[in-house]
């Protein structure tokens, strides 16, 4: 609480390439702080992805006059995993991005939810990206895979679309209050 304003720190996490940076860039009303560097491993680069987050992405947005949301997204590569501990301090909710085209992303998402549940008593939401891709699993298939952790909602997300992002964020905020 800052004056009458409520400030919510939300952790955005998920696997490499799941859309975390795009999500923060799309929702942030300020120029987001990005720590993007060129991907060093050629096999990890693609036509659509040339850079990776090495520390964090941070953005802010307001909802109405009295709510400010601070978004902190983690890097997706395992070698930067230590940033999770740093960025998760003081979080009030978490959104875990899941790439519908990657079974590895689904497994990573489930492990992240377990890790968050062990450390924090906060609402968690899975946001499934890339559902429009030809080799994507359906939202129902992903829900079935991710049903092991009780009380975690699975929602579709297009991280490039502001309205889609806001819907996911409002859903998480409603679970928080």
Short mmCIF file of C-alpha atoms in Angstrom, two decimals:
data_model
loop_
_atom_site.label_atom_id
_atom_site.label_comp_id
_atom_site.label_asym_id
_atom_site.label_seq_id
_atom_site.Cartn_x
_atom_site.Cartn_y
_atom_site.Cartn_z
CA UNK A 1 0.00 0.00 0.00
CA UNK A 2 1.29 3.40 -1.01
CA UNK A 3 -1.18 5.96 0.29
CA UNK A 4 -4.56 4.70 -0.95
CA UNK A 5 -2.91 2.94 -3.86
CA UNK A 6 -2.55 -0.84 -3.74
CA UNK A 7 0.63 -2.21 -5.34
CA UNK A 8 0.72 -5.84 -6.47
CA UNK A 9 3.99 -7.55 -7.37
CA UNK A 10 3.30 -10.36 -9.84
CA UNK A 11 5.88 -12.93 -10.93
CA UNK A 12 5.76 -13.97 -14.59
CA UNK A 13 7.67 -17.19 -15.15
CA UNK A 14 7.79 -20.14 -17.52
CA UNK A 15 10.03 -21.99 -19.92
CA UNK A 16 12.40 -20.55 -22.52
CA UNK A 17 10.41 -19.08 -25.43
CA UNK A 18 6.99 -19.20 -23.74
CA UNK A 19 6.29 -15.47 -24.24
CA UNK A 20 7.26 -13.84 -20.93
CA UNK A 21 9.08 -10.83 -22.40
CA UNK A 22 6.36 -10.27 -25.00
CA UNK A 23 3.71 -10.42 -22.27
CA UNK A 24 5.49 -7.80 -20.13
CA UNK A 25 6.15 -5.55 -23.16
CA UNK A 26 2.50 -5.80 -24.24
CA UNK A 27 0.99 -4.98 -20.83
CA UNK A 28 3.43 -2.43 -19.45
CA UNK A 29 2.35 1.20 -19.54
CA UNK A 30 5.94 2.34 -19.00
CA UNK A 31 8.92 1.48 -21.15
CA UNK A 32 9.70 -1.90 -19.62
CA UNK A 33 13.12 -2.72 -18.25
CA UNK A 34 14.38 -5.55 -20.45
CA UNK A 35 17.62 -7.51 -20.13
CA UNK A 36 17.65 -9.13 -23.55
CA UNK A 37 20.85 -10.49 -25.08
CA UNK A 38 21.48 -12.42 -28.28
CA UNK A 39 21.02 -16.16 -27.83
CA UNK A 40 24.47 -17.71 -27.67
CA UNK A 41 23.50 -21.27 -28.67
CA UNK A 42 22.67 -21.41 -32.40
CA UNK A 43 20.32 -24.40 -31.90
CA UNK A 44 18.18 -22.26 -29.55
CA UNK A 45 17.80 -19.42 -32.12
CA UNK A 46 14.91 -19.33 -34.55
CA UNK A 47 13.43 -16.97 -37.11
CA UNK A 48 11.08 -15.66 -34.38
CA UNK A 49 13.51 -15.70 -31.43
CA UNK A 50 16.99 -14.21 -31.57
CA UNK A 51 17.30 -12.89 -28.00
CA UNK A 52 16.79 -14.19 -24.47
CA UNK A 53 16.25 -12.61 -21.06
CA UNK A 54 19.36 -12.85 -18.88
CA UNK A 55 18.18 -11.19 -15.64
CA UNK A 56 14.56 -10.01 -15.73
CA UNK A 57 11.92 -7.98 -17.47
CA UNK A 58 9.98 -5.46 -15.43
CA UNK A 59 6.88 -3.53 -16.36
CA UNK A 60 4.11 -1.57 -14.65
CA UNK A 61 0.49 -0.88 -15.30
CA UNK A 62 -2.44 0.70 -13.52
CA UNK A 63 -5.88 -0.77 -13.11
CA UNK A 64 -8.27 2.00 -12.25
CA UNK A 65 -7.03 4.82 -10.02
CA UNK A 66 -6.00 2.78 -7.01
CA UNK A 67 -4.27 -0.41 -8.23
CA UNK A 68 -0.76 -0.57 -9.62
CA UNK A 69 0.64 -3.87 -10.88
CA UNK A 70 4.37 -4.51 -11.10
CA UNK A 71 5.26 -7.37 -13.42
CA UNK A 72 8.59 -9.13 -12.93
CA UNK A 73 9.45 -11.85 -15.41
CA UNK A 74 12.17 -14.43 -14.91
CA UNK A 75 14.60 -15.68 -17.53
CA UNK A 76 13.57 -18.99 -19.09
CA UNK A 77 16.98 -20.62 -19.35
CA UNK A 78 18.06 -22.92 -16.53
CA UNK A 79 21.46 -21.22 -16.16
CA UNK A 80 19.66 -18.06 -14.97
CA UNK A 81 17.43 -19.95 -12.52
CA UNK A 82 18.97 -18.12 -9.52
CA UNK A 83 17.03 -15.01 -10.63
CA UNK A 84 13.79 -16.77 -9.62
CA UNK A 85 14.75 -16.50 -5.93
CA UNK A 86 15.66 -12.83 -6.28
CA UNK A 87 12.57 -11.83 -8.26
CA UNK A 88 10.08 -13.85 -6.20
CA UNK A 89 10.67 -11.87 -2.99
CA UNK A 90 7.42 -10.13 -2.04
CA UNK A 91 5.26 -11.57 -4.82
CA UNK A 92 1.51 -11.66 -4.28
CA UNK A 93 0.67 -13.83 -7.29
CA UNK A 94 2.29 -15.74 -10.15
CA UNK A 95 1.49 -16.33 -13.80
CA UNK A 96 3.27 -19.31 -15.33
CA UNK A 97 3.43 -19.21 -19.12
CA UNK A 98 3.12 -22.52 -20.94
CA UNK A 99 4.10 -22.95 -24.60
CA UNK A 100 1.40 -25.19 -26.12
CA UNK A 101 3.87 -26.46 -28.75
CA UNK A 102 6.39 -27.80 -26.21
CA UNK A 103 6.01 -30.79 -23.90
CA UNK A 104 9.14 -29.57 -22.09
CA UNK A 105 7.36 -26.26 -21.38
CA UNK A 106 4.43 -28.11 -19.81
CA UNK A 107 6.79 -30.06 -17.51
CA UNK A 108 8.69 -26.88 -16.60
CA UNK A 109 5.39 -25.13 -15.78
CA UNK A 110 4.31 -27.91 -13.43
CA UNK A 111 7.70 -27.84 -11.65
CA UNK A 112 7.53 -24.06 -11.31
CA UNK A 113 4.04 -24.27 -9.79
CA UNK A 114 5.28 -26.85 -7.26
CA UNK A 115 8.27 -24.63 -6.42
CA UNK A 116 6.03 -21.59 -5.90
CA UNK A 117 3.51 -23.58 -3.80
CA UNK A 118 6.31 -24.87 -1.54
CA UNK A 119 7.52 -21.33 -0.81
CA UNK A 120 4.48 -19.07 -0.98
CA UNK A 121 0.78 -19.15 -0.19
CA UNK A 122 -0.29 -17.14 -3.23
CA UNK A 123 -2.61 -17.57 -6.21
CA UNK A 124 -1.02 -19.14 -9.29
CA UNK A 125 -2.39 -19.18 -12.81
CA UNK A 126 -1.14 -21.06 -15.89
CA UNK A 127 -1.39 -18.99 -19.10
CA UNK A 128 -1.11 -21.09 -22.25
CA UNK A 129 0.54 -19.44 -25.25
CA UNK A 130 0.98 -20.44 -28.91
CA UNK A 131 -2.39 -22.22 -29.05
CA UNK A 132 -2.71 -20.90 -32.62
CA UNK A 133 0.39 -22.78 -33.83
CA UNK A 134 -0.08 -25.84 -36.08
CA UNK A 135 1.65 -28.31 -33.70
CA UNK A 136 0.05 -26.98 -30.51
CA UNK A 137 -1.68 -29.19 -27.97
CA UNK A 138 -5.24 -28.12 -27.18
CA UNK A 139 -6.09 -26.17 -24.03
CA UNK A 140 -8.00 -29.26 -22.79
CA UNK A 141 -4.94 -31.52 -23.26
CA UNK A 142 -2.74 -29.05 -21.39
CA UNK A 143 -5.32 -28.74 -18.59
CA UNK A 144 -5.23 -32.53 -18.22
CA UNK A 145 -1.42 -32.49 -17.99
CA UNK A 146 -1.41 -29.67 -15.44
CA UNK A 147 -4.24 -30.88 -13.20
CA UNK A 148 -1.96 -32.26 -10.47
CA UNK A 149 -1.76 -28.99 -8.55
CA UNK A 150 -5.07 -28.05 -7.01
CA UNK A 151 -6.53 -24.58 -7.39
CA UNK A 152 -4.36 -23.49 -10.33
CA UNK A 153 -6.46 -22.17 -13.19
CA UNK A 154 -5.39 -22.77 -16.82
CA UNK A 155 -6.20 -19.89 -19.17
CA UNK A 156 -5.45 -19.16 -22.84
CA UNK A 157 -3.12 -16.21 -23.50
CA UNK A 158 -1.90 -14.42 -26.57
CA UNK A 159 1.01 -12.46 -25.06
CA UNK A 160 1.00 -10.12 -28.10
CA UNK A 161 -2.58 -9.02 -27.42
CA UNK A 162 -3.19 -6.41 -24.71
CA UNK A 163 -6.81 -7.49 -24.09
CA UNK A 164 -5.85 -11.16 -23.75
CA UNK A 165 -3.08 -10.16 -21.32
CA UNK A 166 -5.40 -8.00 -19.27
CA UNK A 167 -7.99 -10.81 -19.04
CA UNK A 168 -5.35 -13.16 -17.59
CA UNK A 169 -4.06 -10.49 -15.21
CA UNK A 170 -7.56 -9.55 -13.98
CA UNK A 171 -8.33 -13.25 -13.42
CA UNK A 172 -5.21 -13.56 -11.23
CA UNK A 173 -5.98 -10.31 -9.36
CA UNK A 174 -9.52 -11.52 -8.65
CA UNK A 175 -8.01 -14.67 -7.11
CA UNK A 176 -5.78 -12.46 -4.93
CA UNK A 177 -8.47 -10.23 -3.41
#
